[in-house]
PDB file of C-alpha atoms in Angstrom:
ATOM      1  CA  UNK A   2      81.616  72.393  52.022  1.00 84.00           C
ATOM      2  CA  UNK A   3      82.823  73.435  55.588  1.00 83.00           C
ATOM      3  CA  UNK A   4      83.802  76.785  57.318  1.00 87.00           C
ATOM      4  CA  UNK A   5      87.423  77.743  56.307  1.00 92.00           C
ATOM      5  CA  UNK A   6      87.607  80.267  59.133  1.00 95.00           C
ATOM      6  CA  UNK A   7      85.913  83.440  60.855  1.00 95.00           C
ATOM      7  CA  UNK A   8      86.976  86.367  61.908  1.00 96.00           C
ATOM      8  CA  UNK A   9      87.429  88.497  65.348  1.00 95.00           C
ATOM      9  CA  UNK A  10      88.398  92.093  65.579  1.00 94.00           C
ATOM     10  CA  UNK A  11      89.836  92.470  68.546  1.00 95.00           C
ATOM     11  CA  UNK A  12      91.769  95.263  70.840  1.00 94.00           C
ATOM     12  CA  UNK A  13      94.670  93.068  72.000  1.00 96.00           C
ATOM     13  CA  UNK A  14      96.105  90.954  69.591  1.00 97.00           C
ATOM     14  CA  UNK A  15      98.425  89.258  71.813  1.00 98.00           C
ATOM     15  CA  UNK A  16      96.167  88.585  74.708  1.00 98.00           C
ATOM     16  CA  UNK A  17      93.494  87.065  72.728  1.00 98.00           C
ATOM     17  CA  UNK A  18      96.090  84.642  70.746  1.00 98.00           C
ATOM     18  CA  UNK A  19      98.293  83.680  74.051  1.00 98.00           C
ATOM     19  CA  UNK A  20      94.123  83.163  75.201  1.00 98.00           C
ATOM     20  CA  UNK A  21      92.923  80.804  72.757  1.00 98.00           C
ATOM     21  CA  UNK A  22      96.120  78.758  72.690  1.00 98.00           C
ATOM     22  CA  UNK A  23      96.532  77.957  76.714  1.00 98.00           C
ATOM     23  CA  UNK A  24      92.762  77.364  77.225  1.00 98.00           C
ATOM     24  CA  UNK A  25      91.463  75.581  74.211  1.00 97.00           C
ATOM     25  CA  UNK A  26      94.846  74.504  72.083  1.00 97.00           C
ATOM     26  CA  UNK A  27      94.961  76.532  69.596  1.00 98.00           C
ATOM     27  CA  UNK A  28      98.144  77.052  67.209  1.00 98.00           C
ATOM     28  CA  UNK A  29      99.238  80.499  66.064  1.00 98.00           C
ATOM     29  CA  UNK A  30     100.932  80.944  62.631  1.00 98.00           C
ATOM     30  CA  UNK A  31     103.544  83.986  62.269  1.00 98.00           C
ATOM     31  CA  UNK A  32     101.969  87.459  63.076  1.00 98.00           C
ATOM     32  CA  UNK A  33     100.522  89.417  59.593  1.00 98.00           C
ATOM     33  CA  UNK A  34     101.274  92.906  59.433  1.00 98.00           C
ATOM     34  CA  UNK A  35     100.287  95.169  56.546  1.00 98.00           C
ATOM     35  CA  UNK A  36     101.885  98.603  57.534  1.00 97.00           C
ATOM     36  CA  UNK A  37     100.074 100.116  54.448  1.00 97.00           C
ATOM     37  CA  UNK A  38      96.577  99.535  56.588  1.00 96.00           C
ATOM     38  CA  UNK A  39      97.779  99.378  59.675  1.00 96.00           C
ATOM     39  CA  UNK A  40      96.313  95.972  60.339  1.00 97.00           C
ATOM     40  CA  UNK A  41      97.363  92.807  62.199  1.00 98.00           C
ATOM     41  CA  UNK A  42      96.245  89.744  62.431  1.00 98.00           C
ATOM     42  CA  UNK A  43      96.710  85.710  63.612  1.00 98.00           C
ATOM     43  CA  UNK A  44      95.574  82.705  62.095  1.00 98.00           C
ATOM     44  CA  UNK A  45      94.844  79.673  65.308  1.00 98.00           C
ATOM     45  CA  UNK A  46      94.531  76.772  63.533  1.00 98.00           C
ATOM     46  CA  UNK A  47      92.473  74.002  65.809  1.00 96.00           C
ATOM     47  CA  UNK A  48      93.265  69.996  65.863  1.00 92.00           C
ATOM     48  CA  UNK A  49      90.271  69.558  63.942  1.00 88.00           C
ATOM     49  CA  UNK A  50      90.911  71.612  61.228  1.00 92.00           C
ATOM     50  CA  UNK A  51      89.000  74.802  61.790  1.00 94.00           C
ATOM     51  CA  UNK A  52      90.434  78.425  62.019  1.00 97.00           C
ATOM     52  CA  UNK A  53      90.029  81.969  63.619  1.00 97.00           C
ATOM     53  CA  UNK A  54      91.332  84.768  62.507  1.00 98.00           C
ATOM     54  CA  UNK A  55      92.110  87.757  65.402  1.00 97.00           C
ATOM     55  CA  UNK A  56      92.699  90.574  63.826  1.00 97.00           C
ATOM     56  CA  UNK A  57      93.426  94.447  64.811  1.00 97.00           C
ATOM     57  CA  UNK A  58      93.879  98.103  63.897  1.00 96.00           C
ATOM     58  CA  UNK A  59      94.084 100.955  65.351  1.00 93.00           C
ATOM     59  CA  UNK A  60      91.078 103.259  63.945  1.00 90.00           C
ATOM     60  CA  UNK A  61      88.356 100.357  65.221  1.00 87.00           C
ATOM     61  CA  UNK A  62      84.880 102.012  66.248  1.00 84.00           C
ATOM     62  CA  UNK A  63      83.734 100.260  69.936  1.00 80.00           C
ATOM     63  CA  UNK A  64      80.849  97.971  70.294  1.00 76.00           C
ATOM     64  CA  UNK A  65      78.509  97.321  72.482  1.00 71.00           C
ATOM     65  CA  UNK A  66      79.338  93.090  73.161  1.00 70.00           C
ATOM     66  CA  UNK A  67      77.279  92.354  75.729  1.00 76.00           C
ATOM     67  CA  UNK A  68      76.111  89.270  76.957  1.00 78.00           C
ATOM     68  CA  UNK A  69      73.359  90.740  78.720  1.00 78.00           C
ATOM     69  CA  UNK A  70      72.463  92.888  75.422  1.00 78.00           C
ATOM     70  CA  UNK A  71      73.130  91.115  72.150  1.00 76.00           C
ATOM     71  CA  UNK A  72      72.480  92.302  69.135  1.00 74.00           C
ATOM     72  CA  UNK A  73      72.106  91.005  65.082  1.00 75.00           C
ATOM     73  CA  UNK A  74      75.105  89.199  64.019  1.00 79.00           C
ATOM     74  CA  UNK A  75      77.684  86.410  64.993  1.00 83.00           C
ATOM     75  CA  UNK A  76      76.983  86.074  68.458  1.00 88.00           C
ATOM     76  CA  UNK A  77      79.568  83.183  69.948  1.00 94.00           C
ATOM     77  CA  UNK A  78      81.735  80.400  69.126  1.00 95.00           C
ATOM     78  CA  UNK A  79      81.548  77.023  70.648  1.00 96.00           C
ATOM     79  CA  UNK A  80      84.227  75.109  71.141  1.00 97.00           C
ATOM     80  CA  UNK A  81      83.651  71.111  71.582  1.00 96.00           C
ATOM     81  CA  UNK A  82      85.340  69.375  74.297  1.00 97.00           C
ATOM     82  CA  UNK A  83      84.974  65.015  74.950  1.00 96.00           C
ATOM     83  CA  UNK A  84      82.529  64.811  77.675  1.00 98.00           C
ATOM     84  CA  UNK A  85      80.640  66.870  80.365  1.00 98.00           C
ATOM     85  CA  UNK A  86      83.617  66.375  83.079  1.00 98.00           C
ATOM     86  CA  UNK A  87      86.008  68.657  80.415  1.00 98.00           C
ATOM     87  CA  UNK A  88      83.426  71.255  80.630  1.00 98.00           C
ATOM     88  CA  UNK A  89      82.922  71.665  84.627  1.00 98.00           C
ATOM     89  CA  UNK A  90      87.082  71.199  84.438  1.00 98.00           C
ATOM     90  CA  UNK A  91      87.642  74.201  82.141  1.00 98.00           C
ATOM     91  CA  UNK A  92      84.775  76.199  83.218  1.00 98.00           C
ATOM     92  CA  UNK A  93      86.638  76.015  86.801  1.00 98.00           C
ATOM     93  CA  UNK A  94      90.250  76.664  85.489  1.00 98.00           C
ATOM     94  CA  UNK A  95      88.396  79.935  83.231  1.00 98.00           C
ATOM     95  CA  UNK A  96      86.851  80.541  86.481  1.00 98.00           C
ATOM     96  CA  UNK A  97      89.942  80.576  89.264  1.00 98.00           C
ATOM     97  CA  UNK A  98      92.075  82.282  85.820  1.00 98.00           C
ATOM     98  CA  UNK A  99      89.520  85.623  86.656  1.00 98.00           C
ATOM     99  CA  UNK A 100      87.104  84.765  83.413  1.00 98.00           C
ATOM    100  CA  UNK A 101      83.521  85.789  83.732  1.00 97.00           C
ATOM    101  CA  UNK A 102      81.652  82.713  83.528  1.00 98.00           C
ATOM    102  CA  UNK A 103      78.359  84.136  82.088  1.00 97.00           C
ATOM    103  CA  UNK A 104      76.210  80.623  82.090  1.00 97.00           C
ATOM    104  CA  UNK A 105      77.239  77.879  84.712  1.00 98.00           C
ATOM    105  CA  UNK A 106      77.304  74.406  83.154  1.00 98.00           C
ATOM    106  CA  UNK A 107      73.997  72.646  82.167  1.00 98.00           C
ATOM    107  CA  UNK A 108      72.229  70.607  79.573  1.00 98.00           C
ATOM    108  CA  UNK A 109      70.527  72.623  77.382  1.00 96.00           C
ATOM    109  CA  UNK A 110      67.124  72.795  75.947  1.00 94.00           C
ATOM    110  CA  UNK A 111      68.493  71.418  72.348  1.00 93.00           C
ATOM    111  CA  UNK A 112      70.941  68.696  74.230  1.00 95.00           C
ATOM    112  CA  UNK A 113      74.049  70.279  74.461  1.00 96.00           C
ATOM    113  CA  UNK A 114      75.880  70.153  78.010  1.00 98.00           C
ATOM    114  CA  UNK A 115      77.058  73.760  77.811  1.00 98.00           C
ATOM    115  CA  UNK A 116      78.911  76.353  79.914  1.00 98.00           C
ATOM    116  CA  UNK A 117      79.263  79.901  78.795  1.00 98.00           C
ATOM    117  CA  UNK A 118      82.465  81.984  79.304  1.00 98.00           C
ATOM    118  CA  UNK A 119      83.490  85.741  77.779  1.00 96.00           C
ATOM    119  CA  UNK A 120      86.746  85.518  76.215  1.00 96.00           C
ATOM    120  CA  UNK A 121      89.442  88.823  77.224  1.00 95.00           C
ATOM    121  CA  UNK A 122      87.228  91.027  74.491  1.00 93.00           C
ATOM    122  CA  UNK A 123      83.858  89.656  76.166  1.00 92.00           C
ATOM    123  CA  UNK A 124      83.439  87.541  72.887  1.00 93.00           C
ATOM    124  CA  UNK A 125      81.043  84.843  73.797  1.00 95.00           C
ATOM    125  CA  UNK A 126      82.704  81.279  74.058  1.00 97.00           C
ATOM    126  CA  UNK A 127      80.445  78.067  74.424  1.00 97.00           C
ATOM    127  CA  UNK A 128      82.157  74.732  76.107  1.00 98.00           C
ATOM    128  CA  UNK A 129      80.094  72.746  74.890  1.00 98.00           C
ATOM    129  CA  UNK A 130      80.025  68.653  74.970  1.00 97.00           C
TER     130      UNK A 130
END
């Protein structure tokens, strides 16, 4: 068994996709639109096989994602690159793009050499190797 996909509402559809695919390789399929709902939505499709869906609509309550103050739920996606010199390298290109970098890299208590970055809707995104 393996995660087909999850899920991301998000404000701007077309930032987040054109995000995803420069920065971590990601390939859109054709835009959804049900008119009925007034929803949209992307499926990136990664070289390994795994998916996120962005999605949006217009009537979407706010939240409160916050690195700072997190709450119950899915809390960030990590994305695996080959070795620690691919994180520093796109930590700094996130960085010098105008990301927030919310956790310079370092190894991490359970092994991982990590950097933490917010994503355009201040999703949490781990670069992990």
């Amino acid at each position: 068994m393996k995660i087909e996909h999850i899920a991301v509402w998000v404000k701007d559809l077309e930032r987040s996709r054109a995000f995803y695919e420069k920065y971590f390789g990601a390939v859109s399929n054709e835009k959804y639109i049900n008119p009925i709902k007034n929803f949209e939505s992307y499926f990136l499709s990664f070289e390994n096989g795994s998916r996120l869906e962005i999605m949006t609509k217009p009537d979407l309550r706010e939240s409160s994602n916050s690195y700072e103050f997190q709450q119950f739920g899915i809390i960030h996606i990590a994305f695996s690159v080959e070795n620690k010199e691919k994180v520093n390298e796109l930590t700094e290109t996130l960085r010098k793009d105008g990301y927030t970098i919310a956790g310079e890299p370092r190894t991490t208590g359970d092994g991982y050499y990590e950097s933490v970055i917010l994503d355009p809707e201040n999703n949490i995104i781990e670069i992990v190797a």
